[in-house]
Structures are given as C-alpha cells and as structure tokens.
Amino acid sequence: MALSRDQYKDLMNQLAPPGAALPQAPESLWQQLLAARAGAFERLDGRADVLINEADPRTAYELLSDWERVAGLPDPCVDREQTIAERRAALLRVFTSTGGASRKYFQELAADLGYAVAVEDYTAHTVGDPVDKPIYGIAWRWAFTVRSAEETVIYHSVIGNVGEALATWGNDRLECVIERLKPAHTRVLFAYGED
C-alpha cells in the first residue's frame, strides 16, 4: 500500500537536520520543496504498487502485451479481437499447460476454451475383438475424433470493457487449437451434433 504525499513529507521532515536553515513553517520554501518531492515519491510508490499487479498475468493490464509477447501470443487460432479476460485466460493456459496426447488432455483443453467435447480414439481390429466392433485398420491407431455440439456459444466475463462482445459463436477456434497442439503423427476428426 502506497504512502500518501503528506506521509512522505513527514518522513522527509524527520530526516532533515533541525535548525533555522530548514524552517518548519508550511509556507516556507523548504516545506514547498519537500511537498513537491513528496508528490514524486507518492507517484513512484503508487506505480510500484501497480507493478505488483502487473507481475501476475492474471491481473496484468498495462504489461499485458509484454506478457503476451513472452508467451508467444496472441494465438494464431484467434481471428478476432479478444477481451481482456480472454487474453489473461490465454496467458494462464500457456504458462500452466503441460501438454499431452491423452483424451483427458484434449477434453480439458477444449473446456479451457469454453467447449464441452468428448474424445474418441481408435484401435486396430484384432482377431480377439467382438464381431460387432467396427473394423479399423492399423492407420486408425493414429486417429481420434473430437465430438462437440453443432454450434457452441461461449459467454464472456463481465470484467471486460464496454465495447467487448458478450458472446461468440462457432467451433473454428476449437478445431484450430486442437490441430495445432495434437501430436504431429496423428489425425484428428471433428464430429458435431448428435451421434
């Protein structure tokens, strides 16, 4: 918590040596000089308090673009202006993500983006499989399907600015992010709507 101008002025008065050369009268030139210096210290202290918030990407505002530069954002899959809350969420996702190739990883990734999905993977058909199981070849081991609603609506936080959209529609971002983060040797299929 930053100190006020008066508190800084009092501190500087306490540090000054006593005597007639440095008068304590409020209208004296010395006190006016201390008041001006105290204002500078107050502003500096206030900026230091702001820096504490800026040091955390979840609360950054002024340094948000610097955080994004460090994290390699904005995401190439984003084709529109993002809200402040979305930009912070993207930063948090980049800094806390451990990556993966499991169904759970892709379901959590989609959930972080605001999509409810089911992920289905495939195995090659073997002699021991039941007769009603679909017959997939060897190449299907490297494929998986992401199932989602026909059209996803993502509602945004009220933390943003007045001009920001309250909701967005579509699944393009989901497809782009999963395509970009899936293992290179795999193929992903997207299925929308009912099974």
PDB file of N, CA and C in Angstrom, residues 27 66 74 117 119:
ATOM      1  N   GLU A  27       4.461  27.575   4.788  1.00  0.00           N
ATOM      2  CA  GLU A  27       4.615  28.435   3.609  1.00  0.00           C
ATOM      3  C   GLU A  27       6.077  28.648   3.225  1.00  0.00           C
ATOM      4  N   ASP A  66       3.177  -7.182 -23.111  1.00  0.00           N
ATOM      5  CA  ASP A  66       4.512  -7.741 -22.881  1.00  0.00           C
ATOM      6  C   ASP A  66       4.429  -9.201 -22.450  1.00  0.00           C
ATOM      7  N   PRO A  74      -0.601 -13.175 -29.465  1.00  0.00           N
ATOM      8  CA  PRO A  74      -1.873 -13.883 -29.489  1.00  0.00           C
ATOM      9  C   PRO A  74      -1.793 -15.175 -30.293  1.00  0.00           C
ATOM     10  N   VAL A 117     -16.568 -31.246 -24.973  1.00  0.00           N
ATOM     11  CA  VAL A 117     -16.308 -32.234 -26.021  1.00  0.00           C
ATOM     12  C   VAL A 117     -16.126 -33.619 -25.419  1.00  0.00           C
ATOM     13  N   VAL A 119     -13.848 -37.106 -26.521  1.00  0.00           N
ATOM     14  CA  VAL A 119     -12.770 -37.527 -27.413  1.00  0.00           C
ATOM     15  C   VAL A 119     -12.804 -39.044 -27.514  1.00  0.00           C
TER      16      VAL A 119
END
